[in-house]
Structure formats: structure tokens, C-alpha cells
Coordinates of C-alpha atoms and ligand atoms in Angstrom, one line a residue:
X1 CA 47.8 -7.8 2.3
X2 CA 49.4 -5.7 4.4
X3 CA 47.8 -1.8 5.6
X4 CA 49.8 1.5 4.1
X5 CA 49.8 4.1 6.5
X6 CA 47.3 7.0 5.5
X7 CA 45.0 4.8 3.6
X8 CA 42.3 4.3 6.0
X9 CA 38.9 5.8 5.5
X10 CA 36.7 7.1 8.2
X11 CA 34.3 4.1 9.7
X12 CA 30.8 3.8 7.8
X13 CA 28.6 4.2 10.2
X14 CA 25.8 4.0 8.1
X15 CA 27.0 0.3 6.6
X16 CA 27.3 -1.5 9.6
X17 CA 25.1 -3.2 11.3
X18 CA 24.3 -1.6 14.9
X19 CA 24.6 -4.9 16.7
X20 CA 28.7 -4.4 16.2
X21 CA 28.4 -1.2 18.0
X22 CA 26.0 -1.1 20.6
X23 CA 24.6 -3.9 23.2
X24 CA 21.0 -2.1 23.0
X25 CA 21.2 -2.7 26.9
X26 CA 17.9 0.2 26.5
X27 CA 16.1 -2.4 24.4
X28 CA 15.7 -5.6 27.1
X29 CA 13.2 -7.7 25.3
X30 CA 14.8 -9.6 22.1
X31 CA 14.0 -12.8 20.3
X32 CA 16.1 -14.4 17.8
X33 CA 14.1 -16.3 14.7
X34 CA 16.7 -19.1 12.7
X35 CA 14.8 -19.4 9.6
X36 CA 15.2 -21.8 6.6
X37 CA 14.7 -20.1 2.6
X38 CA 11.9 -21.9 0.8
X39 CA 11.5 -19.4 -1.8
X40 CA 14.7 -17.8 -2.9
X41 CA 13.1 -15.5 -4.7
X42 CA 10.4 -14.1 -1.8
X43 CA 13.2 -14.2 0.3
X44 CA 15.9 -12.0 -1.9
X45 CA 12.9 -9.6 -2.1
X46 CA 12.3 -9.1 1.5
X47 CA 16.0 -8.9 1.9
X48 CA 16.6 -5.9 -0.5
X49 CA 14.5 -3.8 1.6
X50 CA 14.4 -4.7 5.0
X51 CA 15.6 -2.0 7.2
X52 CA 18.1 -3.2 9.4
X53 CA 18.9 -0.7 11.9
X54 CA 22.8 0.7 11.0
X55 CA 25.4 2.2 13.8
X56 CA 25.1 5.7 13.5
X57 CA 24.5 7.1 16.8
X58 CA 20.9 8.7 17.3
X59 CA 20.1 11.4 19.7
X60 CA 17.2 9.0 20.9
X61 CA 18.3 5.6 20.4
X62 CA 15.5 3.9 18.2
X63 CA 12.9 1.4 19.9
X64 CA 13.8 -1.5 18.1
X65 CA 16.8 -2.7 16.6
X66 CA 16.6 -5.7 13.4
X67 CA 19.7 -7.3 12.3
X68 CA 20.1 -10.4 9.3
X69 CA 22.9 -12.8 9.0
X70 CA 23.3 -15.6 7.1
X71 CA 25.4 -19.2 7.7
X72 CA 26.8 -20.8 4.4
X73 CA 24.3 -22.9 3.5
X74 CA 22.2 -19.9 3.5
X75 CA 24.2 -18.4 1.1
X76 CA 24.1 -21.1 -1.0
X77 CA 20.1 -21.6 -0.7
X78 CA 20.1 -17.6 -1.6
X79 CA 21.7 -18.8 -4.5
X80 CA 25.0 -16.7 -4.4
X81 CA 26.9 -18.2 -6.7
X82 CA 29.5 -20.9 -5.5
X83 CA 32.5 -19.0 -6.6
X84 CA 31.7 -16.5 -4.8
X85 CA 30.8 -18.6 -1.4
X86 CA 34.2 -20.4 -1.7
X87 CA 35.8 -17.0 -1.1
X88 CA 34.4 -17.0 2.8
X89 CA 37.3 -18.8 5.4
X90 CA 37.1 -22.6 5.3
X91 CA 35.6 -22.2 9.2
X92 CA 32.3 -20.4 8.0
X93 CA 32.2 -22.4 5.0
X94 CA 32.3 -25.8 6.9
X95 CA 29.9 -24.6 9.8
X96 CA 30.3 -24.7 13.9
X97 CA 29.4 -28.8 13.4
X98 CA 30.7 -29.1 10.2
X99 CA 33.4 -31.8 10.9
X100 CA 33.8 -34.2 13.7
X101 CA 37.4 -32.8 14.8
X102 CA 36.1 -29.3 15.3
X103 CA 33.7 -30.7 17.2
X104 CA 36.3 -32.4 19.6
X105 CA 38.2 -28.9 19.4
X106 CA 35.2 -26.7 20.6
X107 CA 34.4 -29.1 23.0
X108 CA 31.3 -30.3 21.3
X109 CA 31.1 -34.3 22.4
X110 CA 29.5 -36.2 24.8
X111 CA 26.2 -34.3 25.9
X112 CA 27.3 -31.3 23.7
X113 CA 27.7 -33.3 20.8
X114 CA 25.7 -31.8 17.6
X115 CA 23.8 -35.0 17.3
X116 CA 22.0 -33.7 20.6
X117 CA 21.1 -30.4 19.3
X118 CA 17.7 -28.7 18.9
X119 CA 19.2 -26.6 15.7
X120 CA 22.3 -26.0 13.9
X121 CA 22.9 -29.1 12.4
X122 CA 21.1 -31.3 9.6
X123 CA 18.0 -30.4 8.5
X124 CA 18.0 -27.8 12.1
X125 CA 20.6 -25.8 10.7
X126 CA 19.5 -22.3 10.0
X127 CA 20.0 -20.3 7.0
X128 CA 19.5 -16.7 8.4
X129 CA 19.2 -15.3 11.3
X130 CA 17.1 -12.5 12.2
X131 CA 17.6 -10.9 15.5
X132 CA 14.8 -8.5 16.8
X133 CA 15.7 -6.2 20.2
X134 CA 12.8 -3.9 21.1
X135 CA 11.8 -1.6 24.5
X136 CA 9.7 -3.2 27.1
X137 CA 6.2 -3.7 25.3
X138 CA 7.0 -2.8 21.7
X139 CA 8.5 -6.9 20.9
X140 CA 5.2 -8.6 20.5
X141 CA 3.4 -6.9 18.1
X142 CA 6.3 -5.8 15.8
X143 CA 7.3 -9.8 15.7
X144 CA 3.9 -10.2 14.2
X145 CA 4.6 -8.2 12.0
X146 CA 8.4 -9.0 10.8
X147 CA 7.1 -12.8 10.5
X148 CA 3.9 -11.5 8.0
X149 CA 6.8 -10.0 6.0
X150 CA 8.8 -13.4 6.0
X151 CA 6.1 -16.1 5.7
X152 CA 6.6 -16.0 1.6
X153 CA 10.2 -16.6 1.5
X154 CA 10.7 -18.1 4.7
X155 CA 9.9 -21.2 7.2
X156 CA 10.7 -20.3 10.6
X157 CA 13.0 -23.3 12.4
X158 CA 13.2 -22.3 16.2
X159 CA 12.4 -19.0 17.6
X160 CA 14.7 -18.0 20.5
X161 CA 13.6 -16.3 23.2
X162 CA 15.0 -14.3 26.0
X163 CA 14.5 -13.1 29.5
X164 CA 14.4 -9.3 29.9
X165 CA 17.4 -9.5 32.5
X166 CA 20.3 -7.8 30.9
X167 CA 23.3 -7.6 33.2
X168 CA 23.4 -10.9 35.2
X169 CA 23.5 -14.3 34.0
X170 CA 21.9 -17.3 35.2
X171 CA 24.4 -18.3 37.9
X172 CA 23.6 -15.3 39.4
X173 CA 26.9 -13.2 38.4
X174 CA 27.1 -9.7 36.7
X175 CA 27.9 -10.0 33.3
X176 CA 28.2 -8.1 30.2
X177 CA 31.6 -5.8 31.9
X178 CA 34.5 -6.4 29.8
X179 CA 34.3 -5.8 26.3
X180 CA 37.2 -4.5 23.6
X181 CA 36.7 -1.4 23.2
X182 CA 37.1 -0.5 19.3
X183 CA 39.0 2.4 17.6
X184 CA 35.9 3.4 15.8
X185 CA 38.2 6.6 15.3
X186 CA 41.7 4.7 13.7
X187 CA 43.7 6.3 16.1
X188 CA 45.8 4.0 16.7
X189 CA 48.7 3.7 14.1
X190 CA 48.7 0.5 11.9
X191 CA 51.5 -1.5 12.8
X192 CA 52.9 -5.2 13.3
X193 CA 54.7 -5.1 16.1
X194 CA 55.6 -6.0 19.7
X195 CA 52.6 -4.5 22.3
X196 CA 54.5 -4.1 25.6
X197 CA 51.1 -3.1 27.3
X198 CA 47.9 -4.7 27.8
X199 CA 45.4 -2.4 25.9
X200 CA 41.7 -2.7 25.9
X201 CA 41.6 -0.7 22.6
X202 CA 41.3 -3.1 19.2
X203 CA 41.5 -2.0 16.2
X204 CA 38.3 -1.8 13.8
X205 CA 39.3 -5.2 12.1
X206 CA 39.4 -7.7 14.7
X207 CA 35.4 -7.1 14.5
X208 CA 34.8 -5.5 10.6
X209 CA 36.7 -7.2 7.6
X210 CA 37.5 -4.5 5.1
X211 CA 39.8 -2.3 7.8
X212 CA 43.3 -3.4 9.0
X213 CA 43.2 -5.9 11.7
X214 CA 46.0 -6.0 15.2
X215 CA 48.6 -7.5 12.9
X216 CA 48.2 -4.4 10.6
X217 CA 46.9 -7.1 7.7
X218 CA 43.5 -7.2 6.2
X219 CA 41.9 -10.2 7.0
X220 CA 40.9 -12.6 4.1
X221 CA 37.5 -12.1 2.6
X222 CA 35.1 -12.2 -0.7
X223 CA 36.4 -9.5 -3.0
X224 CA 35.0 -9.5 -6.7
X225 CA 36.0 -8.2 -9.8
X226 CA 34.0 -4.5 -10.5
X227 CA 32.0 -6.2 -13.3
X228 CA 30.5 -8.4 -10.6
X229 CA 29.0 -5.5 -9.2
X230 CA 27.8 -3.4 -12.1
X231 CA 25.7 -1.0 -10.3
X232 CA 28.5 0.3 -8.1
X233 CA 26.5 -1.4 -4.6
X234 CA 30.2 -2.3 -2.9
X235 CA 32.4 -0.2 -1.4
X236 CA 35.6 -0.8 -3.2
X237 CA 38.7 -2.3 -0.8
X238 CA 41.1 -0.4 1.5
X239 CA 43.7 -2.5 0.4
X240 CA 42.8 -3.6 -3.2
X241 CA 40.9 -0.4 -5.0
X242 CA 40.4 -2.5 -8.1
X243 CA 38.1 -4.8 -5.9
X244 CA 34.4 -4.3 -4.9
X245 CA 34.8 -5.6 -1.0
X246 CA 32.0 -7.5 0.1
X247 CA 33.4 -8.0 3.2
X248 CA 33.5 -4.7 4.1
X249 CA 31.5 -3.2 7.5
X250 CA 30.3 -7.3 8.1
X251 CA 31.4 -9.4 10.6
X252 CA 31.0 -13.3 11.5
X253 CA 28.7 -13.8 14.3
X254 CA 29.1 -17.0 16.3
X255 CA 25.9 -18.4 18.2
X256 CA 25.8 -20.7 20.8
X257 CA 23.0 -22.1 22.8
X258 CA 24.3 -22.8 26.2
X259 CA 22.1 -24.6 28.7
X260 CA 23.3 -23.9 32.4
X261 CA 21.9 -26.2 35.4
X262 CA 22.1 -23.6 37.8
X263 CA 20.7 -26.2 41.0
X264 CA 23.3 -28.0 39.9
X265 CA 25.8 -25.8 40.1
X266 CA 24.7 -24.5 43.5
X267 CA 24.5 -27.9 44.7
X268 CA 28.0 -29.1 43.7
X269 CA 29.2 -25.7 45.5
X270 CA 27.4 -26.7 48.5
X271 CA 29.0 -30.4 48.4
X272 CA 32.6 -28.9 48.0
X273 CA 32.2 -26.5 50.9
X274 CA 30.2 -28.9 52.8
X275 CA 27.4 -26.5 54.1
X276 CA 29.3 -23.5 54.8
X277 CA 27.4 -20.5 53.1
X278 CA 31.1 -17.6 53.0
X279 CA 33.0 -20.6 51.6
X280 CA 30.4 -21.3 48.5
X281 CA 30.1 -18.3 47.4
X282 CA 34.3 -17.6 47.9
X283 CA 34.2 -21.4 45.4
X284 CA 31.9 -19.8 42.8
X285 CA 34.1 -16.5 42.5
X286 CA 37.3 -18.3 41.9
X287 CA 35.4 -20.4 39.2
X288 CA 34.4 -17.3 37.9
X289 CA 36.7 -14.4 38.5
X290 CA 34.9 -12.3 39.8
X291 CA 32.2 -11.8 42.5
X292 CA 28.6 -11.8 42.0
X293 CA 28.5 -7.7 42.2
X294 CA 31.6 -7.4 39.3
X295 CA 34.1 -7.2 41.5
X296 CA 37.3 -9.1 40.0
X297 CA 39.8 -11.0 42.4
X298 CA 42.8 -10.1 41.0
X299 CA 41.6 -6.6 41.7
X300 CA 39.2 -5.8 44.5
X301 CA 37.6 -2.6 44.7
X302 CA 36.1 -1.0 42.1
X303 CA 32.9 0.4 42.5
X304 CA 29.6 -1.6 42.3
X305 CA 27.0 0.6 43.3
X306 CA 28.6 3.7 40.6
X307 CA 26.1 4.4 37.6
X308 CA 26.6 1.8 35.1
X309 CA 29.0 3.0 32.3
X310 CA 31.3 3.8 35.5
X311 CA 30.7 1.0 36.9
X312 CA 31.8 -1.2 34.5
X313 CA 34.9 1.2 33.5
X314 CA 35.9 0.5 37.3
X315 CA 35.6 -3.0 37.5
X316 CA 37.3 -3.8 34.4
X317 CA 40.5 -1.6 35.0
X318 CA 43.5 -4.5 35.6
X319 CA 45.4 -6.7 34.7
X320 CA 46.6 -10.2 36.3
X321 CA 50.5 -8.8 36.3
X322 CA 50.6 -8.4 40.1
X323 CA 49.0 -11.9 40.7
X324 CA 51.2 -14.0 38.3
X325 CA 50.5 -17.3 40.3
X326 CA 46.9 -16.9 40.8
X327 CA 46.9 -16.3 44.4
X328 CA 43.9 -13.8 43.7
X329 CA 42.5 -15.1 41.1
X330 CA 43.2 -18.6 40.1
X331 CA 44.3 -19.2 36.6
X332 CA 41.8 -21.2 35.7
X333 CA 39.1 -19.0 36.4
X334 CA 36.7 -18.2 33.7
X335 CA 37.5 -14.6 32.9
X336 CA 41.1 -15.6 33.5
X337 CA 41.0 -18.4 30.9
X338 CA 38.8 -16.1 28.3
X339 CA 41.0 -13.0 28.5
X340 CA 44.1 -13.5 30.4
X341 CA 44.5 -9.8 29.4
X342 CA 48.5 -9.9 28.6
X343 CA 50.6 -7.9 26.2
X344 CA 53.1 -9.7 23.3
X345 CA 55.8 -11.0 25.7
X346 CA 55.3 -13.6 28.2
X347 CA 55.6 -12.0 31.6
X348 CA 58.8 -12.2 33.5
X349 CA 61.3 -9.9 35.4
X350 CA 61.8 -5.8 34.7
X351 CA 65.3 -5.2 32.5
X352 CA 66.6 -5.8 29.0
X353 CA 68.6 -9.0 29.4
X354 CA 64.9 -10.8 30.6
X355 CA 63.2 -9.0 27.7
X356 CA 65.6 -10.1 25.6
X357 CA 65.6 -13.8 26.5
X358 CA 61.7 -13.8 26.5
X359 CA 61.3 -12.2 23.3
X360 CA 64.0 -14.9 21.9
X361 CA 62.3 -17.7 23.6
X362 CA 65.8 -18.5 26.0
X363 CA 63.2 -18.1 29.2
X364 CA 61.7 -21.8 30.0
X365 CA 59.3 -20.8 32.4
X366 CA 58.0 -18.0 29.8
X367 CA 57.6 -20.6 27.0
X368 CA 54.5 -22.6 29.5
X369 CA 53.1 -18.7 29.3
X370 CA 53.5 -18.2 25.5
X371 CA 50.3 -19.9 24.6
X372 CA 48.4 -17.7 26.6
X373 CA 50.3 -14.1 25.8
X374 CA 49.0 -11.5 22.9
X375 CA 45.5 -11.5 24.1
X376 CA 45.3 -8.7 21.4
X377 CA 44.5 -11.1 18.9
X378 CA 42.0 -13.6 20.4
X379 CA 39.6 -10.7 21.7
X380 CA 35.5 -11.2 21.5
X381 CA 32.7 -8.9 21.6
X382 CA 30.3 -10.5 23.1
X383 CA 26.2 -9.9 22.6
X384 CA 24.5 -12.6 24.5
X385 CA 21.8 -12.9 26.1
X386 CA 19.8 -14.7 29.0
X387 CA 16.9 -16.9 28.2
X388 CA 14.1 -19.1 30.3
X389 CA 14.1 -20.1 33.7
X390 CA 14.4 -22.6 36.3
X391 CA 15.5 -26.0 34.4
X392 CA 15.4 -24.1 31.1
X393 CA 17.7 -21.5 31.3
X394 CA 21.0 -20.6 30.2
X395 CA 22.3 -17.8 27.8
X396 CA 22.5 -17.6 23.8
X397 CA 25.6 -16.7 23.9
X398 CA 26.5 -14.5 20.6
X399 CA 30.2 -13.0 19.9
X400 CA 31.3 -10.8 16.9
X401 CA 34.9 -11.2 15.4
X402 CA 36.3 -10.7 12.1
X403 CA 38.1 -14.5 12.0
X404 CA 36.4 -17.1 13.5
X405 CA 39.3 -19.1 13.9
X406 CA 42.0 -17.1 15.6
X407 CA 39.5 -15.4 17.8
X408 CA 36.1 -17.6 19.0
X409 CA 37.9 -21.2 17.9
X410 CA 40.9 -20.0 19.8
X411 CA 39.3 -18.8 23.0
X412 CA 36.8 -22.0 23.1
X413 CA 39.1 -24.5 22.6
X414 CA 42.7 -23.3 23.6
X415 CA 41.9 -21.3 26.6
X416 CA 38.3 -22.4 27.8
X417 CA 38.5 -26.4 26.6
X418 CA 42.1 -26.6 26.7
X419 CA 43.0 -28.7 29.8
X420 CA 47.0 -27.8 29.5
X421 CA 46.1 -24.0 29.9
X422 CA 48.8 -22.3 32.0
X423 CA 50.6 -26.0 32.5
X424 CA 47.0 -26.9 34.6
X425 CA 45.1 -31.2 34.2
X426 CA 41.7 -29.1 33.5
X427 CA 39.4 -27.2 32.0
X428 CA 37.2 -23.7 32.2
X429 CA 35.6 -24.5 34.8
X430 CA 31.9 -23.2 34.2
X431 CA 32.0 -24.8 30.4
X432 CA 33.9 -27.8 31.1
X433 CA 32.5 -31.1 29.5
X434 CA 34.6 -33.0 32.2
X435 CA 35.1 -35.8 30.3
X436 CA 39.1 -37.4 30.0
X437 CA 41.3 -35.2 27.5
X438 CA 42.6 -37.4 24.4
X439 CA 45.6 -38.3 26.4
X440 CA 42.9 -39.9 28.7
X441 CA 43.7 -36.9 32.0
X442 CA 40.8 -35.8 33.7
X443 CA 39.5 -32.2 33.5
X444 CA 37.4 -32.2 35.8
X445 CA 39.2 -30.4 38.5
X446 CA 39.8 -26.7 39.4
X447 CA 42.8 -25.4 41.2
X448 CA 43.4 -22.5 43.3
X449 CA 47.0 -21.6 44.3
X450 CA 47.6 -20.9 47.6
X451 CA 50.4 -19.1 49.2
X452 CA 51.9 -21.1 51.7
X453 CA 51.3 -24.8 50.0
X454 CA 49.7 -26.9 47.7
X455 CA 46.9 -25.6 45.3
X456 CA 43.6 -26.1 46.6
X457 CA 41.7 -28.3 44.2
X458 CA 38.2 -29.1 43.7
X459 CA 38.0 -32.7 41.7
X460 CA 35.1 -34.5 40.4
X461 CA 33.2 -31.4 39.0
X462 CA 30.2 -32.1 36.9
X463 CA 29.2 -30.8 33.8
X464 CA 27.4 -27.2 34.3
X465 CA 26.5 -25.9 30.8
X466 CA 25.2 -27.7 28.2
X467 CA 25.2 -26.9 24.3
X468 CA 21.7 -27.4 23.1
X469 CA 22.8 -25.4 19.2
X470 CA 25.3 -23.2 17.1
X471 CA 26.0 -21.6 13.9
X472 CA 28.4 -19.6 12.4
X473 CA 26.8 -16.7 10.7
X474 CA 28.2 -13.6 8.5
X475 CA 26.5 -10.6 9.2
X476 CA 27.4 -8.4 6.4
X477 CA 27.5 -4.7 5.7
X478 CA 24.2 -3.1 4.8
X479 CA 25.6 -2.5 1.2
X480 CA 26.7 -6.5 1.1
X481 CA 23.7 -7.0 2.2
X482 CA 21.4 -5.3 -0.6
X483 CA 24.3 -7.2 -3.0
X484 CA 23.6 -10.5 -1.7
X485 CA 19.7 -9.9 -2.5
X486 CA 20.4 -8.6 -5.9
X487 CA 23.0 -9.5 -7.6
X488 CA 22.7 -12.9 -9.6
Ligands
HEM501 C1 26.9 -20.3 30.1 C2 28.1 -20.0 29.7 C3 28.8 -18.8 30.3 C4 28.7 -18.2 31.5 C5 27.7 -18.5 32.6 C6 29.6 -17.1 31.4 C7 29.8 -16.2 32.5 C8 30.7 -15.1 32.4 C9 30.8 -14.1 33.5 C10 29.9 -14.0 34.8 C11 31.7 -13.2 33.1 C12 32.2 -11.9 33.8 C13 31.5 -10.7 33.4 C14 32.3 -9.9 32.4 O1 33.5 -9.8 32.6 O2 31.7 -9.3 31.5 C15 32.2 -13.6 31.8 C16 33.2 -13.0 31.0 C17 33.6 -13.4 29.8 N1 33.3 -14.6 29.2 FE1 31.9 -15.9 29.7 N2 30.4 -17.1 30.3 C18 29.9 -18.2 29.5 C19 30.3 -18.6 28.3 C20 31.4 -18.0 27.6 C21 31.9 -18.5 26.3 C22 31.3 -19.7 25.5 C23 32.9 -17.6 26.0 C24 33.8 -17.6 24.8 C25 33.9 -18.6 23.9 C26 33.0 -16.6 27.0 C27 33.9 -15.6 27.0 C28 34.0 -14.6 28.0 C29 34.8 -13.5 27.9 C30 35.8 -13.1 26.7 C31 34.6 -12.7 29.0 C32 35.3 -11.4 29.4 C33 36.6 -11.7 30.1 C34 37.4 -10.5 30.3 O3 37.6 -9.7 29.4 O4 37.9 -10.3 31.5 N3 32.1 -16.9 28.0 N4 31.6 -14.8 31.4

């Protein structure tokens, strides 16, 4: 359904879960437990009361942060009753491994193919998640304590860990700088129409169902009739105030074990620039984007030594307008491919007639950029973090959206997997599985346009980053939460 102007409440703080709002980049250690129900019962109990820290901001931000989500099967293992579980988007519903063509889609075959994984699917696939962040020293003894609480309802799968290291990934580059930064306020009118400007600002529901999302719509999710929530526990809907929303202040939270072979990657750098040290490390950027400090190629400068908030306000400040060929930053490169950080209209010349004949679809050389234009709606806010080291490292990649499909699916397998992105024979190349594309093309190359000639291109890449497990996981309001745990 469609937003009315004026009918938007303020944000609940109090209902959502923190994760949507902050990083906790104060609370470095963090461990993530994927637990199976054994007693529905136990487990509904310690649901109803476990206090899972909200996003109302603190003056001191607390010492440790919990947060619970749930895939479908764990719904269903909570014994939510089916009607209810059907209303959830065919994508959660089915899983991440769910089906052997979305497993093509998100690049999940050969070495990342689910049969390889250590959880996420068969009898490894997770029911809830629990994710614990805590300040140096205060994770060990509180985990103790968190798993006394679950053993009666519970058996514990896989227990994730991580490394402390918040702002650089294994490879070695600064991570965790661009983000979508949400209209906690709604101040930006609802509305449906073409964005002329590349904006950073999203509204609330591209990451919280209940709230209108960048097509001024609310997106699909479970909302019941009022006597399916006697006691008054739901909020009611924005858009439907007959409704008890269940979606309302949750999210979907996508994880994603990714292994990366970082001698690998180091070595294969080495190979392509046969020795010389400037020339690796000018390889690895393009791959990536960005330098090792932050620094992005389509936009030098910035400022990597600035405080951190600054920091990362400065290096994230451009577009890739001025360098439409890549000649900076290639269009394959991994930042490029993830956010290619356009507005509504594919680019092309200043003036009314070229506006015209893009927005009507008469430009040819704008159609090859249409599949990569209104970044608006494919944004991802991104929570990973780094675990292990030397051979066992890699990050657990974790991103919040409010549709699974038109944002994570999207970015994974149009833009990252895709090997026609931008008209290019290849794919992301830090993710790339390398093997032949259905219509049997390599993608194991990565181009970089050059000014005066032919692209440079690096061919016969191997595979970096493996996927070792996923889920797909709803991470429902603090009210929908206390539902779920209640309500029979
Ligand atoms: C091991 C795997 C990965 C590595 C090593 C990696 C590395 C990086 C690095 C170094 C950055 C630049 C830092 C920043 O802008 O914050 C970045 C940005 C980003 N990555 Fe990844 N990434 C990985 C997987 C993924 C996956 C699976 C996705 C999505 C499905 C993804 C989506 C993004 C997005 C959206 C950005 C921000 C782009 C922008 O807004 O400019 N990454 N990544």
C-alpha cells in the first residue's frame, strides 16, 4: 500500500533492536551462537524476557549489546502457527540455500555450494541467532552466562567467533566507511518519484518494515487481524490501522560466512605484477576501490589520519559522475559493483532533450547503464565482522534490509556475481567464484580502462573468498518479539 503524507509516526526507538542503529564499533569483542530449539517451550520462556538491548541512544553506551533473530524454520520450530509464517516474503521463507537456482543466482556453486557448508543448511541450519557484542574483557564471562540461560530450550550448532579488529578486513583494507545513512527523523517527504541526485540518506524502510520504503510503499509483511493479538502487544500498522503489524521496527538480517585466502590473494597480486611492490598494491586498489587507508580512486583525497566519524564522512563524499569510464576507478571494482552510487536516470549529457531521451529509454548507450542506476533501492547496511586468522580468517559478513530480494539478492547476484555488469565478461572481483557464466564466458578477469587504449585486464584470477555458511534471519521488533514468545 502506498504512504499518505502526514501519517508517519515518530521512530520507536525503544522497539528496535540496536544492531539497526549502531555498529557498537565501542564494543570490539562479539560472538555469534546459531542455536537449534529442542524445547519450544524452554525456549519461548527465555525469549519473553530476554533483554535485548533496544536503539535509544544512552549517554554511556551500555557494555554489551544482545540481539535474537530467527530464520523460518525457526519460526516454525517456535511453533508460530503456519498461517502466520506464510505471511513472511517467499525469500525468507525458502531460506539463503533453499533452492538450487538461488543458489546459482548468489553465486553459491562450485566451492561455495551449500553442500560444502559448516551451517545453514540441513540439519546445520540454525533456528535463531543470538548475537552478543561486549567491551574488551566483559565477553567471556557474560557468554557463560547467556548459554546457562539457554541450555533448557536450546542446543547450540556453531558458535562464531570474531577478532577484536573492527575497521580493517582481512585483506588488509579499511572497511566499515560507507553506510546509508537513515532518516531516523522522516524528513524526507514520502514520494515515488524520479531522484535526480545521488543521496546517501534512505528512508526508514529500506531497513524497518512497518515505515514507508524509497518507493513511498510499505513493504509486504505479517499483519494479523486485532483478535490475533488480544493483549494489545503489536503496534498497529502505518498503513492498515485495523492491523496489528508484526513487522514493524524488524528487519531481515542476511549472514554469510565468507572465508578469504588472504596468501592467496597477495600471491596472485604478486604474479600479475610480477614482483613489483607500487604496482601490487596499485592492482589490489582497483579490485577494491579504494586504497588500503580509505582513500577511494574515483576521489582522492579525503582525509585518513582525521578522527574517525570525520574520517569516514570524508572518504565517502563522491560519486563516480566525473569518472564515467572508470579511468579512476574501474567499474568493476568492488565498491563500484556494490554501490555504483547513481541517481534514477542513467547518466548522460546536461540539458532537457538528453534527459528526456534517457528517461524515455531513446538513449542506447544509457540503456547498458540502466541495470545499474537507482542505487536508492538496492542499499545495505552492513554489520560484519572479522573472524580468525592466518588460513582461517575471513569476515561474517551480516547486512540489514527490509526486502531481501531487491536489496542483498540484488546486490549479490546482479552487481557482485553478475558477469554482464556495466556491459563487462566478469565478475566482482574479490567474491568472484571464477567459474564459466551459464553462457559458458569466463569471469575470471578484471578490467581497468585506460585512457589512451585498450583496458588493462588481469585474466585467470582465482577464487579469493570462500562461503563456508548463510541464513536468512528476521530480526523482529522488541514487541514482535515478546509476540512470537507468547502468543499461541
Ligand atoms: C570477504 C568478502 C568481502 C570483502 C573482503 C569486502 C571488502 C570491502 C571493502 C574493503 C570495502 C570498502 C570499505 C567501505 O566502503 O566501507 C567494502 C565496501 C562494501 N562492500 Fe564489501 N567486502 C566483502 C563482501 C561483500 C558482500 C558479500 C557484499 C554484499 C552482498 C558487500 C557489499 C559492500 C558494500 C555495499 C560496500 C560499500 C560500497 C559503497 O557504498 O561505496 N561486500 N567491501
Amino acid at each position: 500500500m502506498s504512504a499518505m503524507p502526514g501519517e508517519g509516526r515518530p521512530v520507536e526507538f525503544d522497539d528496535v533492536q540496536g544492531l539497526v542503529r549502531f555498529g557498537y564499533r565501542h564494543l570490539p569483542e562479539a560472538c555469534f551462537h546459531l542455536l537449534r530449539i529442542r524445547d519450544p517451550a524452554a525456549a519461548r520462556a527465555w525469549l519473553a524476557r530476554v533483554p535485548v538491548t533496544s536503539a535509544v541512544k544512552l549517554d554511556r553506551p551500555p557494555d554489551t549489546a544482545l540481539h535474537v533473530a530467527f530464520t523460518s524454520e525457526g519460526l516454525r520450530a517456535l511453533e508460530v502457527t503456519p498461517d502466520l509464517c506464510a505471511e513472511f516474503p517467499v525469500e525468507f521463507l525458502a531460506g539463503m540455500a533453499g533452492d538450487a537456482a538461488r543458489a546459482r543466482r548468489l553465486g553459491d556453486i562450485g566451492a561455495n555450494d551449500p553442500g560444502n557448508w559448516q551451517w545453514g543448511a540441513g540439519e546445520r541450519m540454525p533456528h535463531v541467532a543470538v548475537l552478543l557484542y561486549a567491551r574488551f574483557g566483559r565477553l567471556a564471562a557474560w557468554e557463560r552466562e547467556v548459554e546457562a540461560q539457554c541450555a533448557a530450550g536450546f542446543l547450540r550448532i556453531e558458535r562464531l567467533s570474531t577478532s577484536d579488529t573492527v575497521d580493517v578486513e582481512p585483506f588488509g583494507f579499511a572497511d566499515g566507511i560507507s553506510q546509508p545513512e537513515l532518516d531516523w527523523e522522516r524528513r524526507r517527504p514520502v514520494r515515488d518519484q524520479d531522484q535526480l541526485e545521488y543521496l546517501n540518506l534512505s528512508c526508514v524502510g529500506e531497513f524497518l518494515l512497518g515505515y514507508p520504503n524509497e518507493y513511498g510503499r510499505y513493504t509486504p509483511r505479517p499483519l494479523l487481524a486485532p483478535e490475533r493479538d488480544p493483549g494489545g502487544l503489536l503496534s498497529r500498522a502505518e498503513d492498515a490501522p485495523e492491523r496489528a503489524d508484526l513487522g514493524r521496527n524488524g528487519c531481515y538480517l542476511v549472514m554469510r560466512q565468507l572465508r578469504q585466502d588472504v596468501q592467496g590473494f597477495w600471491r596472485e597480486l604478486d604474479r600479475q605484477a610480477q614482483g613489483d611492490p607500487d604496482l601490487r598494491e596499485r592492482l589490489a586498489a582497483a579490485m577494491v576501490g579504494r586504497k588500503k587507508t580509505g582513500e577511494s580512486l574515483a576521489a582522492p583525497g579525503g582525509d585518513p589520519v582525521a578522527g574517525a566519524a570525520a574520517r569516514r564522512s570524508t572518504l565517502n563524499a563522491f560519486t563516480y559522475h566525473d569518472d564515467p569510464r572508470g579511468l579512476r576507478c574501474p567499474l568493476s571494482a568492488h565498491i563500484r559493483r556494490a554501490n555504483p552510487r547513481n541517481a534514477d536516470l542513467p547518466p548522460g549529457a546536461p540539458g532537457i532533450i538528453s534527459r528526456l531521451c534517457r528517461m524515455l529509454g531513446f538513449d542506447a548507450a544509457a540503456l547498458e547503464q540502466d541495470l545499474i542506476a537507482s542505487t536508492r533501492f538496492h542499499r545495505l547496511l552492513r554489520r560484519g565482522r572479522v573472524y580468525g586468522a592466518g588460513a582461517d580468517t575471513g569476515i561474517h559478513f551480516i547486512c540489514l534490509a527490509a526486502n531481501i530480494k531487491r536489496q542483498f539478492e540484488f546486490v549479490q547476484s546482479a552487481w557482485l556475481m553478475g558477469s554482464r555488469f556495466a556491459g563487462l565478461n566478469e565478475s566482482d572481483p574479490l567474491l568472484g567464484h571464477r567459474l564459466p557464466d551459464p553462457g559458458d564466458s569466463p569471469t575470471d578477469g578484471f578490467s581497468m580502462p585506460q585512457a589512451d587504449g585498450p583496458d588493462r585486464r588481469l585474466s585467470g584470477l582465482p577464487q579469493f573468498v570462500t562461503v563456508l555458511g548463510g541464513a536468512y534471519f528476521f530480526l523482529p521488533g522488541i514487541r514482535a518479539l515478546r509476540y512470537l514468545a507468547t502468543a499461541r
